[in-house]
CSV table of N, CA and C in Angstrom, one decimal:
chain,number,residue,atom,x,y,z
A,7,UNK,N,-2.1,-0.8,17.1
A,7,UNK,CA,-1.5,-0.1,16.1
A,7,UNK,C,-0.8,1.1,16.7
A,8,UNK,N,0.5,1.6,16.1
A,8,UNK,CA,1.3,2.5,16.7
A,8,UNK,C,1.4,3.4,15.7
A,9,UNK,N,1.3,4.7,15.5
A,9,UNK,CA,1.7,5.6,14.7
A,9,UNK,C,2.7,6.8,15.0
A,10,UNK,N,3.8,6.7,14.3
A,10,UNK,CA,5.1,8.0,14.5
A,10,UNK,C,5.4,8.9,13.5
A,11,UNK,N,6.0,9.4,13.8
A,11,UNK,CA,6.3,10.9,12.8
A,11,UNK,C,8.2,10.8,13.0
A,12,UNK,N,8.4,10.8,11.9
A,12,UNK,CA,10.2,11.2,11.9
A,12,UNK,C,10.5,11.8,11.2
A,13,UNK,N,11.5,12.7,11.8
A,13,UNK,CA,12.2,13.9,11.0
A,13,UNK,C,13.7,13.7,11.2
A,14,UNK,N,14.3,13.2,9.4
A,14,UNK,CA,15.5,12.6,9.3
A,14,UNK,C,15.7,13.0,8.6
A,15,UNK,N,17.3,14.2,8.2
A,15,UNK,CA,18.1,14.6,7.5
A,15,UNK,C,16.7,14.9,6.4
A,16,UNK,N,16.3,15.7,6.3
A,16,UNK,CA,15.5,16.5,5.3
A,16,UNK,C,14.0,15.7,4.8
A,17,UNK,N,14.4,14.5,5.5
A,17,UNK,CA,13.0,13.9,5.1
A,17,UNK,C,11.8,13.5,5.9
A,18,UNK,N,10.6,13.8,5.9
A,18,UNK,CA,9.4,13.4,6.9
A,18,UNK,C,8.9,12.0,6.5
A,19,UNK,N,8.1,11.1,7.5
A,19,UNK,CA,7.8,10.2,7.5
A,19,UNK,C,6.5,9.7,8.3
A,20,UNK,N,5.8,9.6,8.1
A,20,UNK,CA,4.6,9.4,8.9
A,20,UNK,C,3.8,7.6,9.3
A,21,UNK,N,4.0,7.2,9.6
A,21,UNK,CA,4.3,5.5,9.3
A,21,UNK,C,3.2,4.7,10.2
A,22,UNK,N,2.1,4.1,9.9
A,22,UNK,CA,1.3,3.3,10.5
A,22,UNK,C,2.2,2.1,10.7
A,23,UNK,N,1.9,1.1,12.3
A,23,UNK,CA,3.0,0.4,12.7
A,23,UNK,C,2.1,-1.2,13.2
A,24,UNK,N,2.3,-2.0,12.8
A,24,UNK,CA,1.3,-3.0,14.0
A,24,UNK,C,1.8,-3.9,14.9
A,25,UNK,N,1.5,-4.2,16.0
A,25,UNK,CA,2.2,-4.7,16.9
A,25,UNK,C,3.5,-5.3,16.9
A,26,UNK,N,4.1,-5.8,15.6
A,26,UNK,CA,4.7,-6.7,15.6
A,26,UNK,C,6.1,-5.7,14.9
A,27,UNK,N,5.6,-4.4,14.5
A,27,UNK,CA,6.9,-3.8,14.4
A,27,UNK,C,6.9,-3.4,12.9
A,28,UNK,N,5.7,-4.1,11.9
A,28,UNK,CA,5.8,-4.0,10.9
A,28,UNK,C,5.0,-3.2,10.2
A,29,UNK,N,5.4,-1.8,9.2
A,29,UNK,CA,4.7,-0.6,8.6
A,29,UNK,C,3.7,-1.0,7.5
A,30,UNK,N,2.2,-0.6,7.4
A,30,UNK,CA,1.1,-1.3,6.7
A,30,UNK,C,0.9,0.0,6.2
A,31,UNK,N,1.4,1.2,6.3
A,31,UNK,CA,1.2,2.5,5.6
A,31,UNK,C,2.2,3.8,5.7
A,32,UNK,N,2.6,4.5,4.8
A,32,UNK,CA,4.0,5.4,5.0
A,32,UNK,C,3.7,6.5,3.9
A,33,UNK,N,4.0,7.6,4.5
A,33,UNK,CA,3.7,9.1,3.9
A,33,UNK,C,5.0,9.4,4.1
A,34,UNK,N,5.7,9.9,2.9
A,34,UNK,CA,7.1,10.2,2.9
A,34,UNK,C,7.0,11.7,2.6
A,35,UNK,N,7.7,12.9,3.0
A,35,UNK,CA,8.4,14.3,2.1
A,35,UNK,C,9.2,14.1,2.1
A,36,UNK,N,9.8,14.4,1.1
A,36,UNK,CA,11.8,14.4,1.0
A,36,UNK,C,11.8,16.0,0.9
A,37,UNK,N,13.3,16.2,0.8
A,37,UNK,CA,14.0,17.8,0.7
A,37,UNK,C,13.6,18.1,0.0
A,38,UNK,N,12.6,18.1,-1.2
A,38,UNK,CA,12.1,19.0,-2.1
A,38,UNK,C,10.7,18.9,-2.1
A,39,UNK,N,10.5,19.0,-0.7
A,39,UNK,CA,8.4,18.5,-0.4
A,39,UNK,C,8.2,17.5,-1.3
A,40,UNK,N,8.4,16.6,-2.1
A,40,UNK,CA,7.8,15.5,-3.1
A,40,UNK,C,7.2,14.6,-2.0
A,41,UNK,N,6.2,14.1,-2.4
A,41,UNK,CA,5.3,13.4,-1.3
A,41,UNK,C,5.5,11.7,-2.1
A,42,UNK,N,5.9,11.0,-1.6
A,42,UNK,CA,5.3,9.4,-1.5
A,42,UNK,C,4.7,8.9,-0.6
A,43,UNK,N,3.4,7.9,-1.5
A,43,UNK,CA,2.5,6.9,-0.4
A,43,UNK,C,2.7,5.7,-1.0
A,44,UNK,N,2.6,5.2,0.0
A,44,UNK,CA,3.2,3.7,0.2
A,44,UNK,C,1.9,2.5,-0.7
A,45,UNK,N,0.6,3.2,-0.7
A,45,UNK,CA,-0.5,2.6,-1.3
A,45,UNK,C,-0.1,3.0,-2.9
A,46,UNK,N,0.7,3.9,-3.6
A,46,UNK,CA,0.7,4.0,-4.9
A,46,UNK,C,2.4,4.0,-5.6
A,47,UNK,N,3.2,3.7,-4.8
A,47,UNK,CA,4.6,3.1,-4.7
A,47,UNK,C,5.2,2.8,-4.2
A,48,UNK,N,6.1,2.4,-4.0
A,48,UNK,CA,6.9,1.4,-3.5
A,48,UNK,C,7.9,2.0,-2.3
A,49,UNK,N,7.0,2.6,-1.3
A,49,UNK,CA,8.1,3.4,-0.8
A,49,UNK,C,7.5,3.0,1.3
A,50,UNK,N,7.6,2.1,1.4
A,50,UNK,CA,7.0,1.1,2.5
A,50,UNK,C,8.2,0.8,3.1
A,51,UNK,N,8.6,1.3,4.4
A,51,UNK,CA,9.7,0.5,5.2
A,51,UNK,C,9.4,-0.8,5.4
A,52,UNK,N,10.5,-1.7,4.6
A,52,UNK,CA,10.3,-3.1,4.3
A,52,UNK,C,11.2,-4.2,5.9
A,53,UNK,N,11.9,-2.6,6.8
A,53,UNK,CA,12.6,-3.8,7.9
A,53,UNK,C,11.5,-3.2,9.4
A,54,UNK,N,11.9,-4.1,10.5
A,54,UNK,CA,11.3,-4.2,11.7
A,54,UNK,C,11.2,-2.0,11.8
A,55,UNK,N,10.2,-1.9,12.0
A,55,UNK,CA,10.3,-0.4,12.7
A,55,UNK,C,10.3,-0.2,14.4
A,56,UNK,N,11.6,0.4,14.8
A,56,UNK,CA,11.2,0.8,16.5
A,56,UNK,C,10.3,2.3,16.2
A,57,UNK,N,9.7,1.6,17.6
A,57,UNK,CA,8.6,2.9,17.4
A,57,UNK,C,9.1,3.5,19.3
A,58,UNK,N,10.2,3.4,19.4
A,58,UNK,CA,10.9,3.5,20.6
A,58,UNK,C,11.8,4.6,20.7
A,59,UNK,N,12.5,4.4,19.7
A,59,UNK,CA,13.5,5.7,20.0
A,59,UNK,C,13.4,6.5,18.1
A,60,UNK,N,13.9,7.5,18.8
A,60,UNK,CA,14.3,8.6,17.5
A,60,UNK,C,13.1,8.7,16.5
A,61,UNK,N,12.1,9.0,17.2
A,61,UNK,CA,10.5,8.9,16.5
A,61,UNK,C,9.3,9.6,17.9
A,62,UNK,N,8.4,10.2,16.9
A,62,UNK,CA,7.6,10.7,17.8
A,62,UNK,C,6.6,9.9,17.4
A,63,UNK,N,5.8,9.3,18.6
A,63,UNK,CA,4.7,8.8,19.0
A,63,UNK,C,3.1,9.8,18.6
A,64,UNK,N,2.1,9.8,17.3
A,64,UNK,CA,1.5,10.5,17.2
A,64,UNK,C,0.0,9.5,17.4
A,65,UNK,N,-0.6,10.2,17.2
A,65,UNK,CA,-2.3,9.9,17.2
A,65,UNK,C,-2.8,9.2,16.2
A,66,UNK,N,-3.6,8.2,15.7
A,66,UNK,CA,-4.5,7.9,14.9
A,66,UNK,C,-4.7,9.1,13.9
A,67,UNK,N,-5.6,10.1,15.0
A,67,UNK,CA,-6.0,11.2,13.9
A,67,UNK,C,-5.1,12.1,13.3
A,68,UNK,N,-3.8,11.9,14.1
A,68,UNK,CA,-3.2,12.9,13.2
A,68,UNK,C,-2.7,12.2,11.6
A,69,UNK,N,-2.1,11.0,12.2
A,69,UNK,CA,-1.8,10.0,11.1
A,69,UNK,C,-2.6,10.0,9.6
A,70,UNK,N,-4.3,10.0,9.7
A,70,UNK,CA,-5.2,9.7,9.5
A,70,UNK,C,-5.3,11.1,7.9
A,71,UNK,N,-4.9,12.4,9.3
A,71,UNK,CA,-4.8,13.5,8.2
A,71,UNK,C,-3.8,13.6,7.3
A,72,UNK,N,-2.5,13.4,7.9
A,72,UNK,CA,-1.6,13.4,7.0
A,72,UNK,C,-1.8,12.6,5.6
A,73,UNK,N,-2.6,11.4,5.7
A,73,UNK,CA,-2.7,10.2,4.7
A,73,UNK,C,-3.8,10.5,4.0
A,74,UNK,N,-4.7,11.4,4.1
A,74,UNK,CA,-5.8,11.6,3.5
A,74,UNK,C,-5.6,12.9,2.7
A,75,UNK,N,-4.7,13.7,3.6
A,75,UNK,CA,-4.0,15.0,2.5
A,75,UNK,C,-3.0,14.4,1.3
A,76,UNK,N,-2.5,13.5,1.4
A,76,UNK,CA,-1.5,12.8,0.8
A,76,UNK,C,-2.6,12.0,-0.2
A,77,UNK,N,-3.6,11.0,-0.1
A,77,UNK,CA,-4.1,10.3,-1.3
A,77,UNK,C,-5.3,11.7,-2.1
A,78,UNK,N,-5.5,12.4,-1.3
A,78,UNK,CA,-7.0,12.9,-1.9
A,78,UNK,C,-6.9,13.3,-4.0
A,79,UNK,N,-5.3,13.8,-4.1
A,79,UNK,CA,-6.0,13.8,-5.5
A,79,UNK,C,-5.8,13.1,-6.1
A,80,UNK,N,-6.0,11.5,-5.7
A,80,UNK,CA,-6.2,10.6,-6.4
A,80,UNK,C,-7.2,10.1,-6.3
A,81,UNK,N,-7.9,10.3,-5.0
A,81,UNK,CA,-9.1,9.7,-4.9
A,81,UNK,C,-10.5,9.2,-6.1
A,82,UNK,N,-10.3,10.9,-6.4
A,82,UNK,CA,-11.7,11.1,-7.7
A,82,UNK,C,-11.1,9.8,-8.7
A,83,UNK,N,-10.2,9.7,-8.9
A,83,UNK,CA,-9.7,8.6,-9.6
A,83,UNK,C,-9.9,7.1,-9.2
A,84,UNK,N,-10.0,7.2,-8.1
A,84,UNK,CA,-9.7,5.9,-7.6
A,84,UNK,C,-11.5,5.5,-7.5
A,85,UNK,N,-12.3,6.8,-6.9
A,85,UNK,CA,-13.7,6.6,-7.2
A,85,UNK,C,-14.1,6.1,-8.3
A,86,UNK,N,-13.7,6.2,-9.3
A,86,UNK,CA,-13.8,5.9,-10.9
A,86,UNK,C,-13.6,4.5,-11.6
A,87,UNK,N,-12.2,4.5,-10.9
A,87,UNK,CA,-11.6,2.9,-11.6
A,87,UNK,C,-12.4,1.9,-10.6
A,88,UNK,N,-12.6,1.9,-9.6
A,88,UNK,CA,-13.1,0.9,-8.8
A,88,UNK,C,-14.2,0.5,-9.4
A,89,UNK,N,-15.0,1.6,-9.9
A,89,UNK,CA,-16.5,0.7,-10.5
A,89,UNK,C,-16.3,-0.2,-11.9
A,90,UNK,N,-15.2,0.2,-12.4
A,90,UNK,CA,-14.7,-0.7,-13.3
A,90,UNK,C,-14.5,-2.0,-13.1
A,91,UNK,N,-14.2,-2.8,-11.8
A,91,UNK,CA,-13.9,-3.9,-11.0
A,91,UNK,C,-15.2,-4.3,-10.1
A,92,UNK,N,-16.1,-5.5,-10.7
A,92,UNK,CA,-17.2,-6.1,-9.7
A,92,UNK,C,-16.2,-6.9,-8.6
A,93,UNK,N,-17.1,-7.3,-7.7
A,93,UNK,CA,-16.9,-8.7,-6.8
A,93,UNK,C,-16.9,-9.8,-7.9
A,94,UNK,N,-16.0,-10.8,-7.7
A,94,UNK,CA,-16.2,-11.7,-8.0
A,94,UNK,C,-15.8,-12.1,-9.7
A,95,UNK,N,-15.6,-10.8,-10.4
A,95,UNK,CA,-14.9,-10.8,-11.8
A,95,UNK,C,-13.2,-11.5,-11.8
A,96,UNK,N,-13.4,-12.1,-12.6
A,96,UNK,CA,-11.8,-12.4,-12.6
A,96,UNK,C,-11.1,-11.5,-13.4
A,97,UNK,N,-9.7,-11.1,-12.7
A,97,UNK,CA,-9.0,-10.5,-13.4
A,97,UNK,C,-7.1,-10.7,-13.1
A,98,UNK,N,-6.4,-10.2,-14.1
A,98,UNK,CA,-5.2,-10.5,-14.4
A,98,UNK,C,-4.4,-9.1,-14.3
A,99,UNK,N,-3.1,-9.2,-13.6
A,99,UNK,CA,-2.0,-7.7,-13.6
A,99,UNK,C,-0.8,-8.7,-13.2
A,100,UNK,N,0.0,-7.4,-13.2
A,100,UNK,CA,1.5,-8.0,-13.1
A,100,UNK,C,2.4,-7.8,-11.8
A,101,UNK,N,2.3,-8.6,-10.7
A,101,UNK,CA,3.0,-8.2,-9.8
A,101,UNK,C,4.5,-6.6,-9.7
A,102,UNK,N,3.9,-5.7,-9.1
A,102,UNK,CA,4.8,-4.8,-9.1
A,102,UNK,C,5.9,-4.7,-8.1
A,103,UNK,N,5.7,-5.4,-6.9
A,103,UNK,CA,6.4,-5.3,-5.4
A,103,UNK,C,5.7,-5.8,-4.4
A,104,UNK,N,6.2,-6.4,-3.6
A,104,UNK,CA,5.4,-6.6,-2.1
A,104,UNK,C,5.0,-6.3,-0.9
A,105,UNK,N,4.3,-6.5,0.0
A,105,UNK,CA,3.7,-5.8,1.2
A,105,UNK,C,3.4,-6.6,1.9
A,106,UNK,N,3.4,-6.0,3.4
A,106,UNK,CA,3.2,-7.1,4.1
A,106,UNK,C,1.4,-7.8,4.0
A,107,UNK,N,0.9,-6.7,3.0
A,107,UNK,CA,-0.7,-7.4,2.3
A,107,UNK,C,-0.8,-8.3,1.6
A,108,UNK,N,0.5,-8.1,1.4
A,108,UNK,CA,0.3,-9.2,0.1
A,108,UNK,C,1.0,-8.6,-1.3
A,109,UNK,N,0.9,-9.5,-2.9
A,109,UNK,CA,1.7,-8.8,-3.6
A,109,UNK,C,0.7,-7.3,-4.2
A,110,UNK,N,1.2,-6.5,-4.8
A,110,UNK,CA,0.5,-4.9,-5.3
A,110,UNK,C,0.8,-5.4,-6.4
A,111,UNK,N,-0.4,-4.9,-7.4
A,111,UNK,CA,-0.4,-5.8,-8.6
A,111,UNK,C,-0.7,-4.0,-9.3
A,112,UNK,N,-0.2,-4.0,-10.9
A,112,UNK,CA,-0.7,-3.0,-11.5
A,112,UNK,C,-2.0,-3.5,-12.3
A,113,UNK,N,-3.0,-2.8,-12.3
A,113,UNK,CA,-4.2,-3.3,-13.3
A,113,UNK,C,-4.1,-2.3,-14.5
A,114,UNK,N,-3.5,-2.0,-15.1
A,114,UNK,CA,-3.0,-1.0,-15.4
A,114,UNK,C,-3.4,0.5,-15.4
A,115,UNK,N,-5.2,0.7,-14.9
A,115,UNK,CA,-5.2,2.2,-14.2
A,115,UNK,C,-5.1,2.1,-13.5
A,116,UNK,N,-4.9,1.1,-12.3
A,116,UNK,CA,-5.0,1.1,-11.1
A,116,UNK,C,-4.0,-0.1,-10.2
A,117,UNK,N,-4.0,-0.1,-8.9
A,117,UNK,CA,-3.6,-0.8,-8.2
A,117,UNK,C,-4.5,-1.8,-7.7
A,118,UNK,N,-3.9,-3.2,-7.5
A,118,UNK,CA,-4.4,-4.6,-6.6
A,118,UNK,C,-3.9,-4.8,-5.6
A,119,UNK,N,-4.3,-5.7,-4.6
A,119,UNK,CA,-3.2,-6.4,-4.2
A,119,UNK,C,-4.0,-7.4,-3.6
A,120,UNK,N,-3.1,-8.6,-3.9
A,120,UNK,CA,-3.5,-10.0,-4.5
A,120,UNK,C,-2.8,-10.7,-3.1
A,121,UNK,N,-4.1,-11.7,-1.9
A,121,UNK,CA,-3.1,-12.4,-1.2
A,121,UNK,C,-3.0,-13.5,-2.1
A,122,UNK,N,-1.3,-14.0,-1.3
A,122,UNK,CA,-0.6,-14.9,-2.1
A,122,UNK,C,-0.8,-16.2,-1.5
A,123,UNK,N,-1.3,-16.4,-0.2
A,123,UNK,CA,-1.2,-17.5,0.6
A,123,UNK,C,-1.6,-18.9,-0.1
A,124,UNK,N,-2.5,-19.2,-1.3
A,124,UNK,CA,-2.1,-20.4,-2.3
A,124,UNK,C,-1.2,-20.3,-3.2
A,125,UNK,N,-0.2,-19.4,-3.5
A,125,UNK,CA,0.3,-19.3,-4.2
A,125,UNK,C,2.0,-19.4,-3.6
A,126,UNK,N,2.0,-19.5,-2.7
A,126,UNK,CA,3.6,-19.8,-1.7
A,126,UNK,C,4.5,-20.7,-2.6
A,127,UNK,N,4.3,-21.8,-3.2
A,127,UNK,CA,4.7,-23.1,-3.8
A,127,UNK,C,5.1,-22.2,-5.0
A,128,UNK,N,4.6,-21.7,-5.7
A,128,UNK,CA,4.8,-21.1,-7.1
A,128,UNK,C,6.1,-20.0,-6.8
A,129,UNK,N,7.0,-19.8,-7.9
A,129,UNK,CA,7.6,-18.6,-7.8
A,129,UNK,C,7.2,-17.4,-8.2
A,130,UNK,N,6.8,-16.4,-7.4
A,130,UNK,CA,6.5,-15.7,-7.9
A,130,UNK,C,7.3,-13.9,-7.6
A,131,UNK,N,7.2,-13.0,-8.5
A,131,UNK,CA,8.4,-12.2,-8.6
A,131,UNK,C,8.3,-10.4,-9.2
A,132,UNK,N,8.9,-9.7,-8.6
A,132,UNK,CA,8.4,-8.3,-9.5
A,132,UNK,C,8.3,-8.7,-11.1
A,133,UNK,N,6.7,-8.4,-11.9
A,133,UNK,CA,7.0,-8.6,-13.3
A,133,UNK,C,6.2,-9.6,-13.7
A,134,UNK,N,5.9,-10.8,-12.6
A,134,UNK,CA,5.5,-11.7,-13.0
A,134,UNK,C,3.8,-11.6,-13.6
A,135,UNK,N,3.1,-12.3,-14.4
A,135,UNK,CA,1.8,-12.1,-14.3
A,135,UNK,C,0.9,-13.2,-13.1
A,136,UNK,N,0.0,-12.6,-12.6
A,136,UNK,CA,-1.1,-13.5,-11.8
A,136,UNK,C,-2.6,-12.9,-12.5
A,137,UNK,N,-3.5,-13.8,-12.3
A,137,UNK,CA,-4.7,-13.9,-11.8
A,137,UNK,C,-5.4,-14.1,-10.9
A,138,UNK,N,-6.5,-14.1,-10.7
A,138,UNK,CA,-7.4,-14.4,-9.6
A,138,UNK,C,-8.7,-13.4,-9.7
A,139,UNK,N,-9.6,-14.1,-8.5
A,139,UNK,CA,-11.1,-13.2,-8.4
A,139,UNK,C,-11.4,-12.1,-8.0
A,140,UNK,N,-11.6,-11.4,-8.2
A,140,UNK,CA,-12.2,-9.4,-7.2
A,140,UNK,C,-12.6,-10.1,-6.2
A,141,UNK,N,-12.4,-9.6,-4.4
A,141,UNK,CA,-13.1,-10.2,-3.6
A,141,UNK,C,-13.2,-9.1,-2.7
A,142,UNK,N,-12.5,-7.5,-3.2
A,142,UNK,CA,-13.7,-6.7,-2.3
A,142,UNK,C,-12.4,-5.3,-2.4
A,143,UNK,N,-12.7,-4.1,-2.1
A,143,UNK,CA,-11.7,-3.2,-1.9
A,143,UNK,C,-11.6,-2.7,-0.8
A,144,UNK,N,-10.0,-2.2,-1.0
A,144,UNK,CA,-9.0,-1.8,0.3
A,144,UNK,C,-9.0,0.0,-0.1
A,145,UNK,N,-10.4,0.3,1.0
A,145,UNK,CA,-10.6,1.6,0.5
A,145,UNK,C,-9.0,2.6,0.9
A,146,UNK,N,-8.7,2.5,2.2
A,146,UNK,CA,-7.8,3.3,2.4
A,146,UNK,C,-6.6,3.2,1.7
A,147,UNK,N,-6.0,2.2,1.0
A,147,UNK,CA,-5.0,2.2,-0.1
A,147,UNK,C,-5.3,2.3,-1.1
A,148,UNK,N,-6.4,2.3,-1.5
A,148,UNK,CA,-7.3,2.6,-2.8
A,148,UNK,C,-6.5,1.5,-4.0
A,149,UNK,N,-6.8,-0.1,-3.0
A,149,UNK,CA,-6.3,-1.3,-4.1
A,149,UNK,C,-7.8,-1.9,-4.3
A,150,UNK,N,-7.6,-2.7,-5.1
A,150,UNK,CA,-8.5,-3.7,-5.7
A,150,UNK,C,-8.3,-4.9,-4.9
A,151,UNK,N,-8.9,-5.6,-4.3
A,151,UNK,CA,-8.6,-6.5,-3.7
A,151,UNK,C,-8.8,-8.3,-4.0
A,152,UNK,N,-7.7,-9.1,-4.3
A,152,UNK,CA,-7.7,-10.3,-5.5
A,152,UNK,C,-7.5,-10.9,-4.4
A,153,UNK,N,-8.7,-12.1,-4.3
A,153,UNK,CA,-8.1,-13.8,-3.9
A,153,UNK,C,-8.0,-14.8,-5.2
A,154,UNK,N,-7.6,-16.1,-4.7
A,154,UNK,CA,-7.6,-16.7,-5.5
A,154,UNK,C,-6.2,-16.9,-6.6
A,155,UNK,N,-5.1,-16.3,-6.1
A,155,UNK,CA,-4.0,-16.2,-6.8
A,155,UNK,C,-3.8,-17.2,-7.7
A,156,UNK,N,-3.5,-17.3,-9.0
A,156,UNK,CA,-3.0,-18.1,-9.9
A,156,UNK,C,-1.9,-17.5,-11.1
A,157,UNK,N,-0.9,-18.2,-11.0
A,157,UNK,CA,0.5,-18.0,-11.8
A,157,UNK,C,0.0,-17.9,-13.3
A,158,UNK,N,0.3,-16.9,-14.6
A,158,UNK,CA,-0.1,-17.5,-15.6
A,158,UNK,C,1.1,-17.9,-16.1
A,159,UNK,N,0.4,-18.5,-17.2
A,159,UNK,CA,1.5,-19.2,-18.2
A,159,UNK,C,1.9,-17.8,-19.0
A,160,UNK,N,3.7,-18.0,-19.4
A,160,UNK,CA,4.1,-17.6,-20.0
A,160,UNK,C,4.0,-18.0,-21.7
């Protein structure tokens, strides 16, 4: 895993990287300090990242803080909704966007994200509904975590 920091025309970026080039976590500021994370919208560099040029090379831990200053006041929240979600319950949301995790589903207090790997054959699309089973959580993005993907009927 590679972690950088870029400072581009008014905007900061903090970007977890994995070997292969592709961003699994992103802490945005724009010109007016507004903060996005990539675990609660859609704001995820979706092309190859160089972590080579025009980027500074940072630490784990620095990364680690930036992303923990960035989720904490949602956390208490996120502590909350998750007990609402067992192992193994089945449940239903509506695909919001994709990731290289897989699709981010809204549950509607909260975030999922559903792998899709039986679900490849099916079309599936921002909007669409799925189901599937709770099979554990993704504490650091503070998702629900669904296998078992299945398309519903409209």
């Amino acid at each position: 895993m590679t972690y950088i920091f870029v400072d581009f025309e008014g905007y900061k970026y903090w970007i977890e990287v994995n070997d292969e080039g592709t961003a699994l976590r992103q802490v945005t500021i724009d010109e007016n300090n507004i903060t996005s994370i990539s675990c609660l919208e859609p704001c995820l560099a979706d092309q190859y990242v160089d972590t080579e040029n025009d980027c500074e090379i940072i630490s784990k831990d620095e990364f680690e803080k930036v992303w923990e200053n960035a989720v904490l006041p949602y956390r208490k929240i996120w502590n909350t909704e998750k007990l609402k979600y067992k192992k193994g319950q089945n449940i239903s949301g509506i695909i919001k966007y994709f990731y290289p995790q897989g699709a981010v589903l809204d549950l509607n207090n909260g975030y999922g994200c559903m792998n899709i790997e039986n679900c490849r054959e099916k079309p599936l699309y921002p909007g669409c509904s799925v189901s599937g089973t709770i099979s554990g959580y993704d504490e650091e993005n503070m998702w629900i975590l669904i296998k078992n993907c299945e398309l519903e009927q409209s």
